[in-house]
Amino acid sequence: QTNATQPIMPVPSMEDASKGILPTAQPPHVRWMSLYGEELCRLGTHIKSQPRKKGSKPTTITYAHDRSKPPVTILGSYNDMHGQGFIRESIKGRPPAPGCVGLQNLGNSCFMNSIIQCMNQIDFMTRYFLKGDYKKEINPTNPLGKEGMVASAYALLLADIWSNDYSALAPRTLKKTIGLLAPQFNNIHQHDSEEFYGYFLDGIHEDLNRVYDKPYVETLECLGMPDDKAALESWRRHLLRNDSIVVDHFKGMFRSHVTCTNCGRESVRFDVFQTLNLPLVFPKDNGPVLLEDCLEQLSMGEQLDENNKYYCSGCKQHVCALRVMSLWSVPDVLVLQLKRFAYKDCGISGGHVRTKLEDLVTFPVHALDLRDHVLGQYDPDAPPVYKLFGVSEHTGTATDSGHYTATVLNSINKEWYRFNDSHVGASTGEASVTGGAYLLFYQRKKGSSRWGGMERIMEKAKIDPHGALESDVDGFTHVTKKKKKKRGGGDGGRRRFAC
């Protein structure tokens, strides 16, 4: 029992609970939740809670092959009430495959477990942490980071996962550390796995950001500029403030064309992304939704709704503008979000109700070819063709309830496994194609293309990505640096491109 702003509330005595006397709810709300995101009736609503028998012991397991080893506690209670406050512990044992270790649910932490299992199998990223290469890139002075705490906590968890000593781990240190970075996760409520992925990746990026002195950089208005020059300049400006292993392999760029519906003013910008949010397309014959159709719909354009109005600098109004977004460059690790959650008007309350679309979206497991969707140049030795290696899955009606699991390809033995918190079982890539598929993790099949191919383009144009902007090629705009900048400002926050 928790609320969003207070520490854990005191548990009532058995006598008070039996009489329905419970702690007063503090704002904004108090909820009783199961470990799987289900909302529960409060204690004492239906039956009288029974206290634990005096002298009862926590649940343990013993090793059948070696009785000399002491029992291992896997479930314990932090109070004297039967069935309340179970604590999940790490379990020693050999996993079914290298790196295939279950993660204990620490109280609606399945959203985090699902993302970690997918990220864990990104081979080059995991080796970067296991070999300790991240240590020399920790940025201790970045106000947007945590002095390396997020990166170090992740490295410690990966070391345990790949030690071959555990069958299940309790990732408490990482969860607590991320709670310091993003306080909204510092509770036992359910959360959106896509939102967690964004904050987690940003936390790693800022901890390892190679830029120590961040200049003030204005967003480039590209209307009237050639697209190739506008894209290079936009990426160059991004590198002035952002440079890490995350930028190297997880960031791509959109070409965004927005038209004001009030005054007709147009704006063209190149925006950096790390998750590609795809709208669902519904075929007329009620057949399965194709991922290819969702990609086509993305480039067809949309009108922004009332909740996502665009501020027009021409008429100085917030408007439901028309927006067309096109892929310009794509990273080595491409994450697609299927936009299953939407708001609809409630005829009873007059408000908005969030609903989930559980339609089956068929997506390729072995080859997602984006060559026809990418407008910018790409390296023929590392084309934008991808293989699936992980899926974050959701069951339930809303992102902040229900349950998250993951189906992931092991980077060592190339077998698929399904992760349901601490439980790990064999699976297949095709088994992940369900109505619950939410985040799709793809990796470039052939080669590697740093900065989504922008590094190669800059080298061919003989442009120094970290050089002085005053010597840029014709058509680029000089970027000035502010004399003073408030601490914590800048563009380190997440950017969303979906309605």
Short mmCIF file of C-alpha atoms in Angstrom, two decimals:
data_model
loop_
_atom_site.label_atom_id
_atom_site.label_comp_id
_atom_site.label_asym_id
_atom_site.label_seq_id
_atom_site.Cartn_x
_atom_site.Cartn_y
_atom_site.Cartn_z
CA GLN A 1 0.00 0.00 0.00
CA THR A 2 1.67 3.21 -1.14
CA ASN A 3 0.87 6.62 -2.46
CA ALA A 4 2.75 8.71 -4.93
CA THR A 5 4.24 11.22 -2.51
CA GLN A 6 4.47 9.55 0.91
CA PRO A 7 6.61 6.65 2.18
CA ILE A 8 4.97 3.26 2.72
CA MET A 9 1.99 3.67 5.03
CA PRO A 10 1.92 1.78 8.34
CA VAL A 11 0.19 -1.59 8.33
CA PRO A 12 -2.86 -1.66 10.67
CA SER A 13 -3.13 -4.06 13.55
CA MET A 14 -5.23 -7.19 13.09
CA GLU A 15 -7.88 -5.82 15.47
CA ASP A 16 -8.16 -2.54 13.55
CA ALA A 17 -8.20 -4.32 10.21
CA SER A 18 -11.02 -6.61 11.30
CA LYS A 19 -13.08 -3.53 12.24
CA GLY A 20 -12.31 -1.81 8.95
CA ILE A 21 -10.11 0.82 10.65
CA LEU A 22 -7.38 1.61 8.16
CA PRO A 23 -4.88 4.45 7.66
CA THR A 24 -6.38 7.56 6.11
CA ALA A 25 -5.63 7.92 2.41
CA GLN A 26 -3.20 10.71 1.63
CA PRO A 27 -3.30 12.69 -1.61
CA PRO A 28 -3.14 12.07 -4.44
CA HIS A 29 -4.41 8.52 -3.92
CA VAL A 30 -3.76 5.22 -2.16
CA ARG A 31 -4.03 1.89 -3.96
CA TRP A 32 -3.69 -1.76 -2.95
CA MET A 33 -1.93 -3.62 -5.75
CA SER A 34 -0.83 -7.20 -6.37
CA LEU A 35 2.65 -7.92 -7.68
CA TYR A 36 1.15 -8.33 -11.14
CA GLY A 37 -0.49 -4.92 -11.37
CA GLU A 38 -3.99 -5.98 -10.33
CA GLU A 39 -5.85 -3.54 -8.14
CA LEU A 40 -7.02 -5.24 -4.93
CA CYS A 41 -9.62 -4.56 -2.30
CA ARG A 42 -8.06 -3.13 0.82
CA LEU A 43 -7.19 -5.36 3.73
CA GLY A 44 -10.16 -6.59 5.77
CA THR A 45 -12.78 -5.88 3.10
CA HIS A 46 -14.05 -9.44 2.71
CA ILE A 47 -12.43 -11.69 5.30
CA LYS A 48 -10.62 -11.31 8.55
CA SER A 49 -6.88 -11.46 7.96
CA GLN A 50 -5.10 -14.21 9.82
CA PRO A 51 -1.82 -13.55 11.60
CA ARG A 52 1.19 -15.72 10.94
CA LYS A 53 1.59 -18.56 13.35
CA LYS A 54 4.06 -17.71 16.05
CA GLY A 55 7.50 -18.95 15.16
CA SER A 56 6.68 -19.57 11.50
CA LYS A 57 9.62 -19.42 9.10
CA PRO A 58 10.03 -17.74 5.72
CA THR A 59 9.84 -19.84 2.57
CA THR A 60 13.16 -21.41 1.64
CA ILE A 61 14.58 -23.85 -0.87
CA THR A 62 17.35 -26.39 -0.41
CA TYR A 63 19.79 -27.89 -2.89
CA ALA A 64 18.87 -31.52 -3.59
CA HIS A 65 22.34 -32.26 -4.98
CA ASP A 66 24.17 -30.85 -1.96
CA ARG A 67 22.36 -31.02 1.37
CA SER A 68 25.33 -29.42 3.12
CA LYS A 69 24.47 -26.04 1.61
CA PRO A 70 22.30 -23.84 3.85
CA PRO A 71 18.67 -23.19 2.76
CA VAL A 72 18.08 -20.11 0.61
CA THR A 73 15.30 -17.70 1.57
CA ILE A 74 13.15 -16.84 -1.45
CA LEU A 75 10.07 -15.38 0.28
CA GLY A 76 10.03 -13.54 3.57
CA SER A 77 7.59 -11.23 5.37
CA TYR A 78 8.62 -7.83 6.69
CA ASN A 79 5.78 -7.77 9.24
CA ASP A 80 3.72 -10.24 11.27
CA MET A 81 0.82 -10.58 8.88
CA HIS A 82 0.34 -13.75 6.86
CA GLY A 83 0.72 -13.20 3.13
CA GLN A 84 1.62 -9.53 3.40
CA GLY A 85 4.86 -7.85 2.29
CA PHE A 86 6.66 -10.77 0.64
CA ILE A 87 10.24 -9.94 -0.25
CA ARG A 88 11.74 -11.50 -3.38
CA GLU A 89 15.38 -12.58 -3.11
CA SER A 90 18.01 -13.63 -5.62
CA ILE A 91 18.27 -17.39 -6.12
CA LYS A 92 21.54 -19.18 -6.72
CA GLY A 93 21.50 -21.74 -9.49
CA ARG A 94 22.48 -22.39 -13.09
CA PRO A 95 20.34 -20.57 -15.69
CA PRO A 96 18.92 -22.45 -18.70
CA ALA A 97 21.36 -20.57 -20.98
CA PRO A 98 24.09 -17.96 -20.53
CA GLY A 99 22.49 -14.64 -19.67
CA CYS A 100 18.98 -16.14 -19.33
CA VAL A 101 18.32 -15.24 -15.70
CA GLY A 102 14.86 -14.46 -14.33
CA LEU A 103 14.23 -11.18 -12.53
CA GLN A 104 12.16 -11.06 -9.37
CA ASN A 105 9.09 -8.86 -9.31
CA LEU A 106 9.77 -6.25 -6.63
CA GLY A 107 6.20 -4.94 -6.63
CA ASN A 108 4.81 -4.14 -10.08
CA SER A 109 8.34 -4.00 -11.48
CA CYS A 110 7.52 -6.29 -14.41
CA PHE A 111 7.68 -3.26 -16.76
CA MET A 112 11.34 -2.82 -15.79
CA ASN A 113 12.11 -6.57 -15.97
CA SER A 114 10.69 -6.76 -19.48
CA ILE A 115 12.93 -3.97 -20.78
CA ILE A 116 16.08 -5.24 -19.02
CA GLN A 117 15.64 -8.70 -20.55
CA CYS A 118 15.50 -7.16 -24.04
CA MET A 119 18.46 -4.82 -23.50
CA ASN A 120 20.50 -7.58 -21.88
CA GLN A 121 20.74 -9.43 -25.20
CA ILE A 122 22.22 -6.49 -27.14
CA ASP A 123 25.61 -8.15 -27.45
CA PHE A 124 27.88 -5.15 -28.13
CA MET A 125 26.22 -3.09 -25.39
CA THR A 126 26.44 -5.85 -22.79
CA ARG A 127 30.11 -6.53 -23.59
CA TYR A 128 30.81 -2.79 -23.26
CA PHE A 129 29.59 -2.94 -19.66
CA LEU A 130 30.98 -6.36 -18.74
CA LYS A 131 34.49 -5.43 -19.94
CA GLY A 132 34.35 -2.22 -17.93
CA ASP A 133 34.74 0.05 -20.97
CA TYR A 134 31.97 2.29 -19.62
CA LYS A 135 34.10 3.32 -16.63
CA LYS A 136 36.44 5.55 -18.62
CA GLU A 137 33.46 7.38 -20.15
CA ILE A 138 31.60 8.22 -16.92
CA ASN A 139 30.81 11.93 -16.82
CA PRO A 140 30.90 12.97 -13.13
CA THR A 141 29.94 16.62 -13.73
CA ASN A 142 26.91 16.31 -16.00
CA PRO A 143 23.93 17.84 -14.14
CA LEU A 144 21.58 15.77 -16.28
CA GLY A 145 23.23 12.52 -15.19
CA LYS A 146 23.77 10.77 -11.86
CA GLU A 147 27.60 10.76 -11.77
CA GLY A 148 27.68 7.29 -13.30
CA MET A 149 25.28 5.72 -10.78
CA VAL A 150 22.78 4.46 -13.38
CA ALA A 151 25.49 3.05 -15.67
CA SER A 152 27.31 1.43 -12.72
CA ALA A 153 24.13 -0.12 -11.30
CA TYR A 154 23.32 -1.60 -14.70
CA ALA A 155 26.87 -2.93 -15.06
CA LEU A 156 26.64 -4.65 -11.66
CA LEU A 157 23.35 -6.30 -12.61
CA LEU A 158 24.77 -7.49 -15.94
CA ALA A 159 27.78 -8.96 -14.12
CA ASP A 160 25.43 -11.04 -11.95
CA ILE A 161 23.26 -12.04 -14.90
CA TRP A 162 26.25 -13.32 -16.89
CA SER A 163 28.08 -14.87 -13.93
CA ASN A 164 26.22 -18.18 -14.44
CA ASP A 165 25.67 -18.26 -10.65
CA TYR A 166 21.99 -17.26 -10.52
CA SER A 167 18.70 -18.58 -11.85
CA ALA A 168 16.84 -15.47 -10.62
CA LEU A 169 17.97 -12.04 -9.43
CA ALA A 170 16.31 -9.27 -7.44
CA PRO A 171 17.37 -6.03 -9.24
CA ARG A 172 16.82 -3.74 -6.24
CA THR A 173 19.90 -1.57 -6.68
CA LEU A 174 19.07 -0.72 -10.28
CA LYS A 175 15.41 0.00 -9.49
CA LYS A 176 16.37 2.28 -6.60
CA THR A 177 18.98 4.09 -8.70
CA ILE A 178 16.55 4.73 -11.55
CA GLY A 179 14.10 6.03 -8.94
CA LEU A 180 16.68 8.71 -8.10
CA LEU A 181 16.96 9.66 -11.77
CA ALA A 182 13.20 9.62 -12.43
CA PRO A 183 11.21 9.82 -9.14
CA GLN A 184 8.00 8.68 -10.85
CA PHE A 185 9.46 5.16 -10.82
CA ASN A 186 10.33 5.29 -7.11
CA ASN A 187 7.23 3.36 -5.99
CA ILE A 188 5.50 0.01 -6.49
CA HIS A 189 2.97 1.24 -9.05
CA GLN A 190 2.78 -0.20 -12.54
CA HIS A 191 4.32 1.89 -15.33
CA ASP A 192 4.60 2.03 -19.10
CA SER A 193 7.54 -0.08 -20.30
CA GLU A 194 8.17 2.29 -23.23
CA GLU A 195 8.37 5.26 -20.88
CA PHE A 196 10.76 3.35 -18.63
CA TYR A 197 12.93 2.38 -21.59
CA GLY A 198 13.25 6.02 -22.61
CA TYR A 199 14.24 7.27 -19.17
CA PHE A 200 16.60 4.34 -18.58
CA LEU A 201 18.38 4.84 -21.90
CA ASP A 202 18.58 8.60 -21.29
CA GLY A 203 20.03 7.91 -17.83
CA ILE A 204 22.77 5.71 -19.29
CA HIS A 205 23.44 8.30 -22.00
CA GLU A 206 23.82 11.25 -19.63
CA ASP A 207 26.00 9.21 -17.23
CA LEU A 208 28.32 8.41 -20.15
CA ASN A 209 28.00 11.62 -22.15
CA ARG A 210 31.39 12.52 -23.64
CA VAL A 211 30.40 16.20 -23.82
CA TYR A 212 31.45 18.02 -20.65
CA ASP A 213 30.78 21.61 -21.69
CA LYS A 214 27.37 21.82 -23.35
CA PRO A 215 26.81 24.96 -25.40
CA TYR A 216 23.41 26.48 -25.98
CA VAL A 217 22.17 25.30 -29.38
CA GLU A 218 19.11 26.62 -31.16
CA THR A 219 16.84 24.27 -33.07
CA LEU A 220 17.49 24.64 -36.79
CA GLU A 221 14.60 25.72 -39.02
CA CYS A 222 15.26 23.88 -42.28
CA LEU A 223 12.52 25.22 -44.58
CA GLY A 224 14.18 26.19 -47.86
CA MET A 225 17.44 24.34 -47.16
CA PRO A 226 18.49 21.24 -49.12
CA ASP A 227 17.54 18.21 -47.05
CA ASP A 228 21.00 16.63 -47.04
CA LYS A 229 22.67 19.81 -45.71
CA ALA A 230 19.86 20.45 -43.22
CA ALA A 231 20.15 16.90 -41.88
CA LEU A 232 23.95 17.18 -41.46
CA GLU A 233 23.67 20.51 -39.67
CA SER A 234 20.86 19.25 -37.40
CA TRP A 235 22.88 16.18 -36.45
CA ARG A 236 26.01 18.30 -35.90
CA ARG A 237 24.06 20.47 -33.48
CA HIS A 238 22.86 17.36 -31.66
CA LEU A 239 26.46 16.18 -31.26
CA LEU A 240 27.42 19.48 -29.64
CA ARG A 241 25.46 18.38 -26.56
CA ASN A 242 25.15 14.62 -26.94
CA ASP A 243 27.85 12.02 -27.61
CA SER A 244 27.82 8.53 -26.04
CA ILE A 245 27.45 4.86 -26.90
CA VAL A 246 23.70 5.49 -26.88
CA VAL A 247 24.03 8.23 -29.52
CA ASP A 248 26.39 5.98 -31.51
CA HIS A 249 23.94 3.09 -31.91
CA PHE A 250 20.44 3.94 -30.61
CA LYS A 251 19.56 7.31 -32.23
CA GLY A 252 18.05 8.08 -35.62
CA MET A 253 16.48 11.15 -37.26
CA PHE A 254 13.06 12.14 -38.55
CA ARG A 255 12.29 14.75 -41.16
CA SER A 256 9.29 16.56 -39.69
CA HIS A 257 7.12 18.84 -41.89
CA VAL A 258 4.44 20.74 -39.96
CA THR A 259 1.78 23.05 -41.44
CA CYS A 260 -0.21 25.43 -39.26
CA THR A 261 -3.96 25.03 -39.84
CA ASN A 262 -4.55 28.61 -38.71
CA CYS A 263 -2.12 30.74 -40.72
CA GLY A 264 -0.63 28.20 -43.13
CA ARG A 265 2.96 28.69 -41.94
CA GLU A 266 5.21 25.70 -42.68
CA SER A 267 8.13 24.37 -40.67
CA VAL A 268 10.69 21.69 -41.54
CA ARG A 269 12.97 20.24 -38.89
CA PHE A 270 15.12 17.17 -38.38
CA ASP A 271 14.40 15.61 -35.00
CA VAL A 272 16.38 12.91 -33.19
CA PHE A 273 14.51 9.82 -31.95
CA GLN A 274 15.29 6.61 -30.07
CA THR A 275 11.85 4.98 -30.31
CA LEU A 276 9.77 4.88 -33.46
CA ASN A 277 6.08 5.23 -32.51
CA LEU A 278 3.84 3.53 -35.06
CA PRO A 279 0.09 4.10 -35.41
CA LEU A 280 -2.03 0.99 -35.91
CA VAL A 281 -3.82 0.65 -39.24
CA PHE A 282 -7.09 -1.27 -39.42
CA PRO A 283 -7.77 -3.17 -42.66
CA LYS A 284 -11.31 -3.09 -44.02
CA ASP A 285 -11.62 -6.88 -44.13
CA ASN A 286 -10.82 -7.24 -40.42
CA GLY A 287 -7.66 -9.15 -41.23
CA PRO A 288 -4.37 -8.88 -39.32
CA VAL A 289 -2.61 -5.54 -39.16
CA LEU A 290 0.67 -5.53 -41.10
CA LEU A 291 3.71 -3.72 -39.71
CA GLU A 292 4.45 -2.51 -43.24
CA ASP A 293 1.06 -0.75 -43.32
CA CYS A 294 1.85 0.96 -40.01
CA LEU A 295 5.14 2.23 -41.46
CA GLU A 296 3.31 3.54 -44.52
CA GLN A 297 0.75 5.28 -42.33
CA LEU A 298 3.52 7.06 -40.43
CA SER A 299 4.69 8.85 -43.58
CA MET A 300 1.17 9.72 -44.76
CA GLY A 301 0.76 12.41 -42.15
CA GLU A 302 -1.73 13.18 -39.41
CA GLN A 303 -3.53 16.05 -37.78
CA LEU A 304 -2.51 16.61 -34.18
CA ASP A 305 -5.31 16.30 -31.64
CA GLU A 306 -6.34 18.60 -28.80
CA ASN A 307 -3.90 16.95 -26.38
CA ASN A 308 -0.88 17.47 -28.66
CA LYS A 309 -1.28 20.93 -30.12
CA TYR A 310 1.60 22.58 -31.98
CA TYR A 311 2.74 26.11 -31.13
CA CYS A 312 3.04 28.14 -34.31
CA SER A 313 5.67 30.88 -34.13
CA GLY A 314 3.91 32.66 -36.98
CA CYS A 315 0.43 33.28 -35.53
CA LYS A 316 1.56 32.65 -31.92
CA GLN A 317 -1.22 30.12 -31.37
CA HIS A 318 -1.43 26.47 -30.24
CA VAL A 319 -3.10 24.65 -33.14
CA CYS A 320 -4.02 21.14 -34.27
CA ALA A 321 -1.42 21.28 -37.03
CA LEU A 322 -0.87 18.90 -39.92
CA ARG A 323 2.33 16.87 -39.54
CA VAL A 324 4.19 14.56 -41.91
CA MET A 325 7.09 12.57 -40.49
CA SER A 326 9.58 10.67 -42.63
CA LEU A 327 12.51 8.49 -41.63
CA TRP A 328 15.82 10.08 -42.56
CA SER A 329 18.32 7.85 -40.74
CA VAL A 330 17.92 4.73 -38.59
CA PRO A 331 20.20 3.40 -35.79
CA ASP A 332 21.82 0.01 -35.30
CA VAL A 333 19.28 -0.80 -32.56
CA LEU A 334 15.79 0.18 -33.67
CA VAL A 335 12.89 0.06 -31.20
CA LEU A 336 9.35 0.24 -32.56
CA GLN A 337 6.40 1.07 -30.32
CA LEU A 338 3.00 -0.16 -31.47
CA LYS A 339 0.59 2.58 -30.38
CA ARG A 340 -1.95 0.30 -28.74
CA PHE A 341 -3.21 2.85 -26.23
CA ALA A 342 -5.58 5.65 -27.16
CA TYR A 343 -8.08 7.99 -25.52
CA LYS A 344 -11.78 8.09 -26.33
CA ASP A 345 -14.58 10.25 -25.00
CA CYS A 346 -16.63 8.80 -22.17
CA GLY A 347 -20.38 9.33 -22.72
CA ILE A 348 -21.09 9.08 -18.99
CA SER A 349 -18.45 11.25 -17.32
CA GLY A 350 -17.70 13.48 -20.28
CA GLY A 351 -13.98 12.88 -19.76
CA HIS A 352 -11.40 10.82 -21.62
CA VAL A 353 -11.01 7.07 -21.12
CA ARG A 354 -7.81 5.29 -22.11
CA THR A 355 -8.40 2.13 -24.09
CA LYS A 356 -6.15 -0.56 -25.47
CA LEU A 357 -6.12 -1.91 -29.02
CA GLU A 358 -5.30 -5.63 -28.88
CA ASP A 359 -5.39 -6.28 -32.61
CA LEU A 360 -2.80 -8.69 -33.92
CA VAL A 361 0.04 -6.91 -35.71
CA THR A 362 2.13 -9.23 -37.85
CA PHE A 363 5.78 -8.20 -37.91
CA PRO A 364 8.83 -9.88 -39.48
CA VAL A 365 11.13 -11.89 -37.24
CA HIS A 366 14.04 -12.50 -39.60
CA ALA A 367 14.14 -9.50 -41.97
CA LEU A 368 12.54 -6.07 -41.56
CA ASP A 369 13.59 -4.17 -44.71
CA LEU A 370 13.39 -0.37 -44.35
CA ARG A 371 15.32 0.57 -47.50
CA ASP A 372 12.17 1.94 -49.12
CA HIS A 373 11.29 3.99 -46.02
CA VAL A 374 14.61 5.76 -45.34
CA LEU A 375 14.99 9.05 -47.20
CA GLY A 376 18.64 9.70 -46.33
CA GLN A 377 21.75 7.98 -47.62
CA TYR A 378 22.79 4.70 -46.03
CA ASP A 379 25.88 2.53 -46.13
CA PRO A 380 25.40 -0.36 -48.62
CA ASP A 381 27.64 -2.45 -46.36
CA ALA A 382 25.24 -1.83 -43.45
CA PRO A 383 21.79 -1.42 -45.04
CA PRO A 384 18.65 -0.69 -42.97
CA VAL A 385 17.58 -4.33 -42.84
CA TYR A 386 16.86 -5.65 -39.34
CA LYS A 387 16.33 -8.84 -37.39
CA LEU A 388 14.05 -9.10 -34.37
CA PHE A 389 15.71 -9.96 -31.06
CA GLY A 390 13.20 -8.94 -28.40
CA VAL A 391 9.57 -8.06 -27.69
CA SER A 392 8.20 -6.33 -24.60
CA GLU A 393 4.67 -7.68 -24.19
CA HIS A 394 1.70 -6.30 -22.27
CA THR A 395 -1.49 -7.96 -21.06
CA GLY A 396 -4.26 -5.87 -19.52
CA THR A 397 -6.22 -2.75 -20.39
CA ALA A 398 -3.78 0.11 -19.65
CA THR A 399 -0.02 0.75 -19.57
CA ASP A 400 -0.14 1.52 -15.85
CA SER A 401 -1.87 -1.74 -14.96
CA GLY A 402 -1.81 -5.31 -16.22
CA HIS A 403 1.41 -7.28 -16.62
CA TYR A 404 4.56 -7.12 -18.76
CA THR A 405 6.62 -10.04 -20.06
CA ALA A 406 9.33 -10.40 -22.72
CA THR A 407 10.26 -12.84 -25.48
CA VAL A 408 13.96 -12.50 -26.32
CA LEU A 409 16.58 -14.09 -28.56
CA ASN A 410 19.66 -15.22 -26.64
CA SER A 411 22.77 -13.61 -28.14
CA ILE A 412 24.93 -16.69 -27.43
CA ASN A 413 22.98 -19.81 -28.41
CA LYS A 414 20.51 -18.01 -30.74
CA GLU A 415 17.53 -19.64 -29.03
CA TRP A 416 14.36 -17.79 -28.01
CA TYR A 417 13.18 -17.58 -24.38
CA ARG A 418 10.14 -16.12 -22.69
CA PHE A 419 10.69 -14.16 -19.48
CA ASN A 420 7.82 -13.79 -17.02
CA ASP A 421 9.60 -12.06 -14.14
CA SER A 422 11.58 -14.82 -12.37
CA HIS A 423 10.25 -17.56 -14.67
CA VAL A 424 12.20 -18.42 -17.84
CA GLY A 425 11.03 -20.85 -20.52
CA ALA A 426 11.84 -21.83 -24.10
CA SER A 427 9.97 -20.04 -26.89
CA THR A 428 10.22 -19.00 -30.54
CA GLY A 429 10.37 -15.70 -32.36
CA GLU A 430 7.06 -16.46 -34.08
CA ALA A 431 5.42 -16.96 -30.67
CA SER A 432 6.02 -13.28 -29.91
CA VAL A 433 3.69 -12.18 -32.72
CA THR A 434 0.58 -11.69 -30.57
CA GLY A 435 -1.95 -9.01 -29.73
CA GLY A 436 0.14 -8.23 -26.66
CA ALA A 437 3.31 -7.25 -28.54
CA TYR A 438 4.05 -3.67 -27.51
CA LEU A 439 7.74 -2.78 -28.07
CA LEU A 440 9.67 -4.48 -30.86
CA PHE A 441 13.48 -4.56 -30.54
CA TYR A 442 15.37 -4.89 -33.84
CA GLN A 443 19.09 -4.89 -34.62
CA ARG A 444 20.81 -4.25 -37.94
CA LYS A 445 21.44 -7.62 -39.62
CA LYS A 446 24.66 -6.71 -41.41
CA GLY A 447 27.44 -4.44 -40.23
CA SER A 448 27.25 -1.39 -38.01
CA SER A 449 26.53 2.21 -38.99
CA ARG A 450 27.47 4.75 -36.34
CA TRP A 451 25.05 7.65 -35.89
CA GLY A 452 22.62 5.94 -38.23
CA GLY A 453 25.08 6.41 -41.11
CA MET A 454 25.73 10.11 -40.47
CA GLU A 455 29.38 9.48 -39.55
CA ARG A 456 30.10 7.99 -42.97
CA ILE A 457 28.35 10.89 -44.73
CA MET A 458 30.33 13.45 -42.73
CA GLU A 459 33.61 11.69 -43.51
CA LYS A 460 32.82 11.69 -47.25
CA ALA A 461 32.00 15.41 -47.07
CA LYS A 462 35.17 16.03 -45.03
CA ILE A 463 33.15 17.61 -42.23
CA ASP A 464 34.58 17.42 -38.72
CA PRO A 465 31.56 16.52 -36.53
CA HIS A 466 33.25 18.01 -33.46
CA GLY A 467 34.96 20.96 -35.13
CA ALA A 468 34.19 24.66 -34.94
CA LEU A 469 30.90 25.53 -36.56
CA GLU A 470 32.26 28.77 -37.97
CA SER A 471 34.03 26.78 -40.70
CA ASP A 472 30.95 24.83 -41.82
CA VAL A 473 30.10 24.38 -45.46
CA ASP A 474 27.95 26.95 -47.23
CA GLY A 475 24.35 27.01 -46.11
CA PHE A 476 25.00 26.17 -42.48
CA THR A 477 24.08 28.64 -39.77
CA HIS A 478 26.55 29.90 -37.18
CA VAL A 479 25.71 28.66 -33.67
CA THR A 480 26.44 30.94 -30.73
CA LYS A 481 26.92 29.98 -27.13
CA LYS A 482 24.98 31.51 -24.29
CA LYS A 483 27.06 33.13 -21.60
CA LYS A 484 25.03 31.68 -18.78
CA LYS A 485 22.69 28.75 -18.56
CA LYS A 486 20.55 27.57 -15.70
CA ARG A 487 21.60 24.28 -14.15
CA GLY A 488 19.60 21.31 -15.33
CA GLY A 489 18.30 23.01 -18.50
CA GLY A 490 18.80 21.95 -22.08
CA ASP A 491 17.55 19.11 -24.22
CA GLY A 492 18.39 16.17 -21.96
CA GLY A 493 14.72 15.35 -21.42
CA ARG A 494 12.79 12.88 -23.52
CA ARG A 495 11.27 13.88 -26.80
CA ARG A 496 8.05 12.27 -27.93
CA PHE A 497 6.84 12.19 -31.51
CA ALA A 498 3.58 10.32 -31.04
CA CYS A 499 0.14 11.70 -30.33
#
